[in-house]
């Protein structure tokens, strides 16, 4: 009996942690606006429900992969695809974060920047790319 | 005593109107109502805008004042009451072939990004928070045993994650919890509102050259 109760308690702890973690993480992602920008750029907002389903699946699979260290045998192609699309997502996330705290607009206004805003954006993108390569590959 | 009849025309404009027509009439962009039906019919047929370039997508920002000027010019003894937006956007879209392949490609791109991105996000969170070690600790504390052989905590956690996401997003596949719009849909609307406000404000500033006044000290 004690054994069963212990298991029930453990199960409850695990489930509730999962619920709270997931809700918090997704609240953050949605409010930051990563998904919003991706969707409005490509003008596919009628598939929003589909995207939400996909996010649920993605979180579940990623979690199982991490906790149980079980993965389908996808070989090097799977690795490249995973890296590429995670990169797109993280790039959007980092840019959305920077935009939410309004780093660039405030800077541009202080310096009274009139021309060259697109080049600023390009520079930021390139900088992120080079920084990531340096951090992950070289050092 | 002569009866003074109140002639009122009510007009209501939405923030944005998407059109495909080349000659844009009053009826296409705003709603007009008046007790006097003939006035409404006549006003509805007035041409407000002629699109110049038929092949480009163009946005026109209009102030409701232009509409009111047209109405007052034709019917000077009518009162105009504005019940809608002060400035609004008219967007002309040329008829475009919807390339199915391109639509699918875009959707697929986003699906892949969101799938791997969500997986990545939850994994970085788990490794940052050292969830594996934490669950080991909890198991050892609660069961006063040495190892973590039964994976019950992990299984429960893996069930909780999709549950939490579904609760947050209000639905999964066909299962709905509520009829409210989902958080993503709300965010989309908020983003669009901001975008429209910016378009209108930019157009107003372009007219008055506000962005140049500070630097050039021009009147």
mmCIF file of C-alpha atoms in Angstrom:
data_model
loop_
_atom_site.group_PDB
_atom_site.id
_atom_site.type_symbol
_atom_site.label_atom_id
_atom_site.label_comp_id
_atom_site.label_asym_id
_atom_site.label_seq_id
_atom_site.Cartn_x
_atom_site.Cartn_y
_atom_site.Cartn_z
ATOM 1 C CA UNK A 1 0.000 0.000 0.000
ATOM 2 C CA UNK A 2 2.746 2.391 0.950
ATOM 3 C CA UNK A 3 4.527 1.525 -2.251
ATOM 4 C CA UNK A 4 1.454 2.363 -4.302
ATOM 5 C CA UNK A 5 0.892 5.656 -2.523
ATOM 6 C CA UNK A 6 4.508 6.598 -3.073
ATOM 7 C CA UNK A 7 4.125 5.937 -6.762
ATOM 8 C CA UNK A 8 0.954 7.997 -6.948
ATOM 9 C CA UNK A 9 2.693 10.877 -5.229
ATOM 10 C CA UNK A 10 5.678 10.671 -7.526
ATOM 11 C CA UNK A 11 3.390 10.549 -10.532
ATOM 12 C CA UNK A 12 1.573 13.647 -9.351
ATOM 13 C CA UNK A 13 4.791 15.522 -8.765
ATOM 14 C CA UNK A 14 6.059 14.650 -12.214
ATOM 15 C CA UNK A 15 2.852 15.557 -14.012
ATOM 16 C CA UNK A 16 2.333 18.863 -12.292
ATOM 17 C CA UNK A 17 5.939 19.887 -12.882
ATOM 18 C CA UNK A 18 5.535 19.115 -16.550
ATOM 19 C CA UNK A 19 2.330 21.119 -16.807
ATOM 20 C CA UNK A 20 3.737 24.188 -15.114
ATOM 21 C CA UNK A 21 7.029 24.098 -17.002
ATOM 22 C CA UNK A 22 5.346 23.712 -20.365
ATOM 23 C CA UNK A 23 2.779 26.431 -19.734
ATOM 24 C CA UNK A 24 5.470 28.841 -18.572
ATOM 25 C CA UNK A 25 7.772 28.127 -21.473
ATOM 26 C CA UNK A 26 5.039 28.537 -24.069
ATOM 27 C CA UNK A 27 3.605 31.641 -22.468
ATOM 28 C CA UNK A 28 7.070 33.128 -22.797
ATOM 29 C CA UNK A 29 7.480 32.074 -26.423
ATOM 30 C CA UNK A 30 4.063 33.356 -27.459
ATOM 31 C CA UNK A 31 4.268 36.705 -25.711
ATOM 32 C CA UNK A 32 7.781 37.347 -26.984
ATOM 33 C CA UNK A 33 6.297 37.036 -30.433
ATOM 34 C CA UNK A 34 8.598 34.596 -32.242
ATOM 35 C CA UNK A 35 5.758 32.594 -33.691
ATOM 36 C CA UNK A 36 3.713 35.702 -34.445
ATOM 37 C CA UNK A 37 6.411 37.177 -36.616
ATOM 38 C CA UNK A 38 7.130 33.953 -38.453
ATOM 39 C CA UNK A 39 3.444 33.517 -39.215
ATOM 40 C CA UNK A 40 2.777 37.057 -40.355
ATOM 41 C CA UNK A 41 5.878 37.172 -42.569
ATOM 42 C CA UNK A 42 4.685 34.183 -44.525
ATOM 43 C CA UNK A 43 1.012 35.170 -44.389
ATOM 44 C CA UNK A 44 -0.158 31.749 -43.344
ATOM 45 C CA UNK A 45 -2.192 32.771 -40.336
ATOM 46 C CA UNK A 46 -5.096 30.480 -41.191
ATOM 47 C CA UNK A 47 -2.955 27.521 -40.128
ATOM 48 C CA UNK A 48 -2.403 28.807 -36.609
ATOM 49 C CA UNK A 49 -4.190 25.875 -35.026
ATOM 50 C CA UNK A 50 -1.966 23.520 -36.960
ATOM 51 C CA UNK A 51 1.118 25.340 -35.722
ATOM 52 C CA UNK A 52 -0.043 25.026 -32.145
ATOM 53 C CA UNK A 53 -0.510 21.273 -32.572
ATOM 54 C CA UNK A 54 2.974 21.056 -34.033
ATOM 55 C CA UNK A 55 4.432 22.861 -31.039
ATOM 56 C CA UNK A 56 2.775 20.391 -28.673
ATOM 57 C CA UNK A 57 4.260 17.493 -30.628
ATOM 58 C CA UNK A 58 7.652 19.113 -30.782
ATOM 59 C CA UNK A 59 7.819 19.671 -27.056
ATOM 60 C CA UNK A 60 6.721 16.104 -26.313
ATOM 61 C CA UNK A 61 9.251 14.543 -28.673
ATOM 62 C CA UNK A 62 12.070 16.781 -27.531
ATOM 63 C CA UNK A 63 11.325 15.979 -23.934
ATOM 64 C CA UNK A 64 11.264 12.223 -24.517
ATOM 65 C CA UNK A 65 14.502 12.482 -26.454
ATOM 66 C CA UNK A 66 16.171 14.254 -23.588
ATOM 67 C CA UNK A 67 14.830 12.411 -20.568
ATOM 68 C CA UNK A 68 14.893 8.895 -21.913
ATOM 69 C CA UNK A 69 17.716 9.351 -24.376
ATOM 70 C CA UNK A 70 15.761 7.502 -27.009
ATOM 71 C CA UNK A 71 15.728 8.650 -30.590
ATOM 72 C CA UNK A 72 14.680 7.275 -33.948
ATOM 73 C CA UNK A 73 17.673 6.399 -36.141
ATOM 74 C CA UNK A 74 17.818 9.415 -38.402
ATOM 75 C CA UNK A 75 21.561 9.515 -39.187
ATOM 76 C CA UNK A 76 23.397 12.579 -40.386
ATOM 77 C CA UNK A 77 20.542 14.006 -42.454
ATOM 78 C CA UNK A 78 18.336 14.145 -39.369
ATOM 79 C CA UNK A 79 21.120 15.865 -37.471
ATOM 80 C CA UNK A 80 21.530 18.532 -40.125
ATOM 81 C CA UNK A 81 17.788 19.153 -40.363
ATOM 82 C CA UNK A 82 17.483 19.369 -36.605
ATOM 83 C CA UNK A 83 20.321 21.849 -36.389
ATOM 84 C CA UNK A 84 19.080 23.982 -39.269
ATOM 85 C CA UNK A 85 15.537 24.412 -38.041
ATOM 86 C CA UNK A 86 16.475 24.808 -34.398
ATOM 87 C CA UNK A 87 18.798 27.537 -35.583
ATOM 88 C CA UNK A 88 15.989 29.322 -37.407
ATOM 89 C CA UNK A 89 13.866 29.147 -34.284
ATOM 90 C CA UNK A 90 16.577 30.361 -31.924
ATOM 91 C CA UNK A 91 17.465 33.173 -34.315
ATOM 92 C CA UNK A 92 13.856 34.348 -34.304
ATOM 93 C CA UNK A 93 13.706 34.021 -30.538
ATOM 94 C CA UNK A 94 16.877 36.020 -29.956
ATOM 95 C CA UNK A 95 15.763 38.758 -32.341
ATOM 96 C CA UNK A 96 12.285 38.898 -30.818
ATOM 97 C CA UNK A 97 13.849 39.237 -27.366
ATOM 98 C CA UNK A 98 16.101 42.036 -28.534
ATOM 99 C CA UNK A 99 13.167 43.779 -30.125
ATOM 100 C CA UNK A 100 10.974 43.459 -27.066
ATOM 101 C CA UNK A 101 13.488 45.248 -24.917
ATOM 102 C CA UNK A 102 13.799 47.749 -27.755
ATOM 103 C CA UNK A 103 17.556 47.752 -27.906
ATOM 104 C CA UNK A 104 17.751 48.709 -31.569
ATOM 105 C CA UNK A 105 15.023 51.363 -31.749
ATOM 106 C CA UNK A 106 16.367 53.234 -28.741
ATOM 107 C CA UNK A 107 19.899 53.130 -30.127
ATOM 108 C CA UNK A 108 18.784 54.281 -33.580
ATOM 109 C CA UNK A 109 16.879 57.160 -32.087
ATOM 110 C CA UNK A 110 19.740 58.342 -29.869
ATOM 111 C CA UNK A 111 22.153 58.325 -32.761
ATOM 112 C CA UNK A 112 19.460 59.931 -34.990
ATOM 113 C CA UNK A 113 19.996 57.226 -37.538
ATOM 114 C CA UNK A 114 18.160 57.962 -40.797
ATOM 115 C CA UNK A 115 19.665 55.686 -43.379
ATOM 116 C CA UNK A 116 21.133 52.251 -43.246
ATOM 117 C CA UNK A 117 18.582 50.488 -41.048
ATOM 118 C CA UNK A 118 18.502 47.418 -43.322
ATOM 119 C CA UNK A 119 22.275 47.184 -43.121
ATOM 120 C CA UNK A 120 22.062 47.245 -39.335
ATOM 121 C CA UNK A 121 19.740 44.252 -39.483
ATOM 122 C CA UNK A 122 22.069 42.411 -41.838
ATOM 123 C CA UNK A 123 25.011 43.172 -39.574
ATOM 124 C CA UNK A 124 23.178 41.802 -36.554
ATOM 125 C CA UNK A 125 22.350 38.609 -38.416
ATOM 126 C CA UNK A 126 25.919 38.105 -39.579
ATOM 127 C CA UNK A 127 27.239 38.858 -36.124
ATOM 128 C CA UNK A 128 24.981 36.219 -34.585
ATOM 129 C CA UNK A 129 26.149 33.692 -37.167
ATOM 130 C CA UNK A 130 29.845 34.351 -36.664
ATOM 131 C CA UNK A 131 29.512 34.453 -32.899
ATOM 132 C CA UNK A 132 27.722 31.108 -32.813
ATOM 133 C CA UNK A 133 30.253 29.484 -35.123
ATOM 134 C CA UNK A 134 33.104 30.748 -33.015
ATOM 135 C CA UNK A 135 31.553 29.639 -29.758
ATOM 136 C CA UNK A 136 30.404 26.224 -30.837
ATOM 137 C CA UNK A 137 33.033 25.191 -33.356
ATOM 138 C CA UNK A 138 36.295 26.868 -32.562
ATOM 139 C CA UNK A 139 36.613 27.326 -28.842
ATOM 140 C CA UNK B 1 -44.142 76.530 -36.610
ATOM 141 C CA UNK B 2 -42.119 74.982 -39.306
ATOM 142 C CA UNK B 3 -40.835 71.570 -38.258
ATOM 143 C CA UNK B 4 -37.065 71.434 -38.284
ATOM 144 C CA UNK B 5 -36.140 67.960 -39.471
ATOM 145 C CA UNK B 6 -32.759 66.732 -38.347
ATOM 146 C CA UNK B 7 -30.821 65.438 -41.318
ATOM 147 C CA UNK B 8 -28.189 63.125 -40.028
ATOM 148 C CA UNK B 9 -25.864 60.794 -41.909
ATOM 149 C CA UNK B 10 -24.009 58.189 -39.872
ATOM 150 C CA UNK B 11 -20.742 56.855 -41.221
ATOM 151 C CA UNK B 12 -18.593 54.029 -39.910
ATOM 152 C CA UNK B 13 -15.199 53.017 -41.237
ATOM 153 C CA UNK B 14 -13.163 49.933 -40.342
ATOM 154 C CA UNK B 15 -9.445 50.172 -39.696
ATOM 155 C CA UNK B 16 -8.503 48.396 -42.889
ATOM 156 C CA UNK B 17 -10.288 47.418 -46.091
ATOM 157 C CA UNK B 18 -8.887 44.993 -48.670
ATOM 158 C CA UNK B 19 -10.080 45.570 -52.206
ATOM 159 C CA UNK B 20 -9.548 44.307 -55.696
ATOM 160 C CA UNK B 21 -11.486 46.967 -57.587
ATOM 161 C CA UNK B 22 -9.983 49.709 -59.712
ATOM 162 C CA UNK B 23 -12.653 52.338 -59.140
ATOM 163 C CA UNK B 24 -13.238 52.522 -55.416
ATOM 164 C CA UNK B 25 -16.575 53.936 -54.367
ATOM 165 C CA UNK B 26 -17.801 55.147 -50.985
ATOM 166 C CA UNK B 27 -19.761 51.949 -50.524
ATOM 167 C CA UNK B 28 -16.614 49.834 -50.696
ATOM 168 C CA UNK B 29 -14.795 51.486 -47.848
ATOM 169 C CA UNK B 30 -17.350 52.701 -45.311
ATOM 170 C CA UNK B 31 -20.840 51.966 -44.062
ATOM 171 C CA UNK B 32 -23.337 54.787 -44.425
ATOM 172 C CA UNK B 33 -26.722 55.012 -42.772
ATOM 173 C CA UNK B 34 -29.344 57.689 -42.787
ATOM 174 C CA UNK B 35 -33.079 57.924 -42.397
ATOM 175 C CA UNK B 36 -33.092 59.304 -45.911
ATOM 176 C CA UNK B 37 -32.530 56.321 -48.214
ATOM 177 C CA UNK B 38 -31.969 58.350 -51.396
ATOM 178 C CA UNK B 39 -29.112 60.231 -49.812
ATOM 179 C CA UNK B 40 -27.456 56.979 -48.789
ATOM 180 C CA UNK B 41 -27.815 55.450 -52.273
ATOM 181 C CA UNK B 42 -26.431 58.535 -53.915
ATOM 182 C CA UNK B 43 -23.489 58.809 -51.579
ATOM 183 C CA UNK B 44 -22.670 55.136 -51.885
ATOM 184 C CA UNK B 45 -22.016 55.521 -55.591
ATOM 185 C CA UNK B 46 -19.494 58.343 -55.232
ATOM 186 C CA UNK B 47 -16.077 57.392 -56.501
ATOM 187 C CA UNK B 48 -13.464 58.085 -53.872
ATOM 188 C CA UNK B 49 -10.308 56.722 -55.405
ATOM 189 C CA UNK B 50 -8.978 55.573 -58.743
ATOM 190 C CA UNK B 51 -6.223 53.034 -58.574
ATOM 191 C CA UNK B 52 -3.300 54.038 -60.797
ATOM 192 C CA UNK B 53 -1.199 50.940 -61.094
ATOM 193 C CA UNK B 54 -3.266 47.788 -61.457
ATOM 194 C CA UNK B 55 -0.483 45.316 -60.869
ATOM 195 C CA UNK B 56 1.035 46.484 -57.622
ATOM 196 C CA UNK B 57 -0.211 46.083 -54.113
ATOM 197 C CA UNK B 58 -0.683 49.576 -52.689
ATOM 198 C CA UNK B 59 -1.827 50.961 -49.356
ATOM 199 C CA UNK B 60 -3.721 54.230 -49.154
ATOM 200 C CA UNK B 61 -4.147 55.940 -45.809
ATOM 201 C CA UNK B 62 -7.244 58.116 -45.669
ATOM 202 C CA UNK B 63 -8.569 60.410 -43.040
ATOM 203 C CA UNK B 64 -12.292 60.299 -42.340
ATOM 204 C CA UNK B 65 -12.218 64.047 -42.937
ATOM 205 C CA UNK B 66 -11.890 63.465 -46.680
ATOM 206 C CA UNK B 67 -15.082 61.409 -46.624
ATOM 207 C CA UNK B 68 -16.869 64.062 -44.601
ATOM 208 C CA UNK B 69 -15.753 66.747 -47.062
ATOM 209 C CA UNK B 70 -17.282 64.803 -49.932
ATOM 210 C CA UNK B 71 -20.564 64.351 -48.075
ATOM 211 C CA UNK B 72 -20.842 67.965 -46.952
ATOM 212 C CA UNK B 73 -20.059 69.241 -50.429
ATOM 213 C CA UNK B 74 -22.998 67.314 -51.834
ATOM 214 C CA UNK B 75 -25.423 67.742 -48.934
ATOM 215 C CA UNK B 76 -24.442 70.858 -47.005
ATOM 216 C CA UNK B 77 -27.414 70.813 -44.682
ATOM 217 C CA UNK B 78 -26.841 67.324 -43.381
ATOM 218 C CA UNK B 79 -25.040 66.541 -40.136
ATOM 219 C CA UNK B 80 -22.403 63.857 -40.396
ATOM 220 C CA UNK B 81 -21.795 61.650 -37.383
ATOM 221 C CA UNK B 82 -18.675 59.491 -37.405
ATOM 222 C CA UNK B 83 -19.057 56.233 -35.495
ATOM 223 C CA UNK B 84 -15.889 54.471 -36.673
ATOM 224 C CA UNK B 85 -12.193 55.009 -37.165
ATOM 225 C CA UNK B 86 -10.624 58.429 -37.638
ATOM 226 C CA UNK B 87 -7.987 57.229 -40.081
ATOM 227 C CA UNK B 88 -8.199 54.064 -42.076
ATOM 228 C CA UNK B 89 -6.225 52.055 -44.585
ATOM 229 C CA UNK B 90 -7.373 51.012 -48.043
ATOM 230 C CA UNK B 91 -5.304 48.184 -49.422
ATOM 231 C CA UNK B 92 -5.491 47.393 -53.114
ATOM 232 C CA UNK B 93 -4.522 43.819 -53.992
ATOM 233 C CA UNK B 94 -4.036 42.839 -57.628
ATOM 234 C CA UNK B 95 -5.566 39.498 -58.561
ATOM 235 C CA UNK B 96 -2.797 37.026 -57.987
ATOM 236 C CA UNK B 97 -2.572 33.392 -58.874
ATOM 237 C CA UNK B 98 -2.322 31.476 -55.635
ATOM 238 C CA UNK B 99 0.591 29.185 -56.218
ATOM 239 C CA UNK B 100 -0.313 26.122 -54.185
ATOM 240 C CA UNK B 101 3.238 24.802 -54.182
ATOM 241 C CA UNK B 102 4.641 27.958 -52.650
ATOM 242 C CA UNK B 103 1.923 27.995 -49.965
ATOM 243 C CA UNK B 104 2.702 24.423 -48.995
ATOM 244 C CA UNK B 105 6.416 25.168 -48.923
ATOM 245 C CA UNK B 106 5.941 28.125 -46.588
ATOM 246 C CA UNK B 107 3.677 26.163 -44.260
ATOM 247 C CA UNK B 108 6.091 23.232 -44.248
ATOM 248 C CA UNK B 109 8.966 25.542 -43.413
ATOM 249 C CA UNK B 110 7.156 26.962 -40.424
ATOM 250 C CA UNK B 111 6.000 23.556 -39.243
ATOM 251 C CA UNK B 112 9.552 22.236 -39.309
ATOM 252 C CA UNK B 113 10.914 25.306 -37.564
ATOM 253 C CA UNK B 114 8.301 25.165 -34.837
ATOM 254 C CA UNK B 115 8.655 21.427 -34.333
ATOM 255 C CA UNK B 116 12.410 21.406 -33.941
ATOM 256 C CA UNK B 117 12.408 24.750 -32.208
ATOM 257 C CA UNK B 118 9.960 23.590 -29.538
ATOM 258 C CA UNK B 119 11.934 20.398 -29.034
ATOM 259 C CA UNK B 120 15.103 22.425 -28.766
ATOM 260 C CA UNK B 121 13.561 24.918 -26.354
ATOM 261 C CA UNK B 122 12.342 22.243 -23.972
ATOM 262 C CA UNK B 123 15.665 20.418 -24.161
ATOM 263 C CA UNK B 124 17.735 23.481 -23.374
ATOM 264 C CA UNK B 125 15.398 24.228 -20.519
ATOM 265 C CA UNK B 126 15.756 20.698 -19.167
ATOM 266 C CA UNK B 127 19.519 20.746 -19.365
ATOM 267 C CA UNK B 128 19.773 24.244 -17.887
ATOM 268 C CA UNK B 129 17.598 23.234 -14.988
ATOM 269 C CA UNK B 130 19.299 19.850 -14.638
ATOM 270 C CA UNK B 131 15.974 18.111 -14.554
ATOM 271 C CA UNK B 132 17.493 14.616 -14.671
ATOM 272 C CA UNK B 133 19.535 15.189 -11.522
ATOM 273 C CA UNK B 134 16.575 16.846 -9.860
ATOM 274 C CA UNK B 135 14.337 13.886 -10.460
ATOM 275 C CA UNK B 136 17.051 11.558 -9.151
ATOM 276 C CA UNK B 137 17.196 13.639 -5.995
ATOM 277 C CA UNK B 138 13.427 13.688 -5.523
ATOM 278 C CA UNK B 139 13.185 9.957 -6.026
ATOM 279 C CA UNK B 140 15.929 9.273 -3.515
ATOM 280 C CA UNK B 141 14.452 11.656 -0.944
ATOM 281 C CA UNK B 142 10.923 10.348 -1.218
ATOM 282 C CA UNK B 143 11.580 6.656 -1.426
ATOM 283 C CA UNK B 144 14.714 6.569 0.703
ATOM 284 C CA UNK B 145 16.299 4.227 -1.787
ATOM 285 C CA UNK B 146 19.564 4.334 -3.621
ATOM 286 C CA UNK B 147 18.810 4.211 -7.276
ATOM 287 C CA UNK B 148 16.284 5.598 -9.677
ATOM 288 C CA UNK B 149 15.232 2.424 -11.411
ATOM 289 C CA UNK B 150 11.577 3.053 -11.899
ATOM 290 C CA UNK B 151 11.219 5.910 -14.280
ATOM 291 C CA UNK B 152 7.906 6.988 -12.911
ATOM 292 C CA UNK B 153 8.833 10.618 -12.357
ATOM 293 C CA UNK B 154 10.194 10.928 -15.840
ATOM 294 C CA UNK B 155 7.151 9.317 -17.386
ATOM 295 C CA UNK B 156 4.825 11.570 -15.418
ATOM 296 C CA UNK B 157 6.871 14.606 -16.471
ATOM 297 C CA UNK B 158 6.699 13.571 -20.094
ATOM 298 C CA UNK B 159 2.931 13.316 -19.806
ATOM 299 C CA UNK B 160 2.720 16.658 -18.030
ATOM 300 C CA UNK B 161 4.603 18.555 -20.735
ATOM 301 C CA UNK B 162 2.112 18.029 -23.566
ATOM 302 C CA UNK B 163 -0.729 18.414 -21.090
ATOM 303 C CA UNK B 164 0.527 21.818 -20.024
ATOM 304 C CA UNK B 165 1.009 22.970 -23.586
ATOM 305 C CA UNK B 166 -2.466 21.828 -24.565
ATOM 306 C CA UNK B 167 -3.995 23.587 -21.577
ATOM 307 C CA UNK B 168 -2.153 26.745 -22.530
ATOM 308 C CA UNK B 169 -3.130 26.677 -26.175
ATOM 309 C CA UNK B 170 -6.703 25.711 -25.432
ATOM 310 C CA UNK B 171 -6.944 22.911 -27.941
ATOM 311 C CA UNK B 172 -5.179 20.011 -29.608
ATOM 312 C CA UNK B 173 -6.270 18.737 -32.985
ATOM 313 C CA UNK B 174 -10.045 18.543 -32.785
ATOM 314 C CA UNK B 175 -10.308 18.568 -29.000
ATOM 315 C CA UNK B 176 -11.265 22.018 -27.771
ATOM 316 C CA UNK B 177 -11.476 23.193 -24.212
ATOM 317 C CA UNK B 178 -13.072 26.522 -24.689
ATOM 318 C CA UNK B 179 -14.395 28.743 -27.441
ATOM 319 C CA UNK B 180 -12.065 31.617 -26.677
ATOM 320 C CA UNK B 181 -9.462 32.515 -29.296
ATOM 321 C CA UNK B 182 -6.145 30.810 -28.654
ATOM 322 C CA UNK B 183 -3.207 32.821 -27.276
ATOM 323 C CA UNK B 184 -1.464 32.752 -30.644
ATOM 324 C CA UNK B 185 -4.522 34.175 -32.387
ATOM 325 C CA UNK B 186 -4.708 36.939 -29.805
ATOM 326 C CA UNK B 187 -1.041 37.743 -30.326
ATOM 327 C CA UNK B 188 -1.585 37.914 -34.085
ATOM 328 C CA UNK B 189 -4.359 40.452 -33.643
ATOM 329 C CA UNK B 190 -2.260 42.521 -31.252
ATOM 330 C CA UNK B 191 0.580 42.524 -33.766
ATOM 331 C CA UNK B 192 -1.757 43.582 -36.595
ATOM 332 C CA UNK B 193 -3.193 46.414 -34.515
ATOM 333 C CA UNK B 194 0.273 47.755 -33.880
ATOM 334 C CA UNK B 195 1.178 47.409 -37.545
ATOM 335 C CA UNK B 196 -1.886 49.380 -38.685
ATOM 336 C CA UNK B 197 -1.292 52.081 -36.114
ATOM 337 C CA UNK B 198 2.280 52.407 -37.381
ATOM 338 C CA UNK B 199 1.195 52.623 -41.017
ATOM 339 C CA UNK B 200 -1.263 55.402 -40.221
ATOM 340 C CA UNK B 201 1.228 57.275 -38.071
ATOM 341 C CA UNK B 202 3.964 56.982 -40.717
ATOM 342 C CA UNK B 203 1.657 58.386 -43.341
ATOM 343 C CA UNK B 204 0.702 61.315 -41.121
ATOM 344 C CA UNK B 205 4.337 62.052 -40.431
ATOM 345 C CA UNK B 206 5.258 61.891 -44.102
ATOM 346 C CA UNK B 207 2.712 64.620 -44.780
ATOM 347 C CA UNK B 208 4.112 66.887 -42.142
ATOM 348 C CA UNK B 209 7.790 65.941 -42.399
ATOM 349 C CA UNK B 210 7.999 65.583 -38.646
ATOM 350 C CA UNK B 211 11.008 63.296 -38.894
ATOM 351 C CA UNK B 212 12.905 65.972 -40.812
ATOM 352 C CA UNK B 213 11.944 68.976 -38.747
ATOM 353 C CA UNK B 214 14.235 68.111 -35.861
ATOM 354 C CA UNK B 215 17.304 67.933 -38.067
ATOM 355 C CA UNK B 216 16.729 70.536 -40.733
ATOM 356 C CA UNK B 217 14.823 73.046 -38.636
ATOM 357 C CA UNK B 218 12.415 73.478 -41.538
ATOM 358 C CA UNK B 219 8.915 74.825 -40.943
#
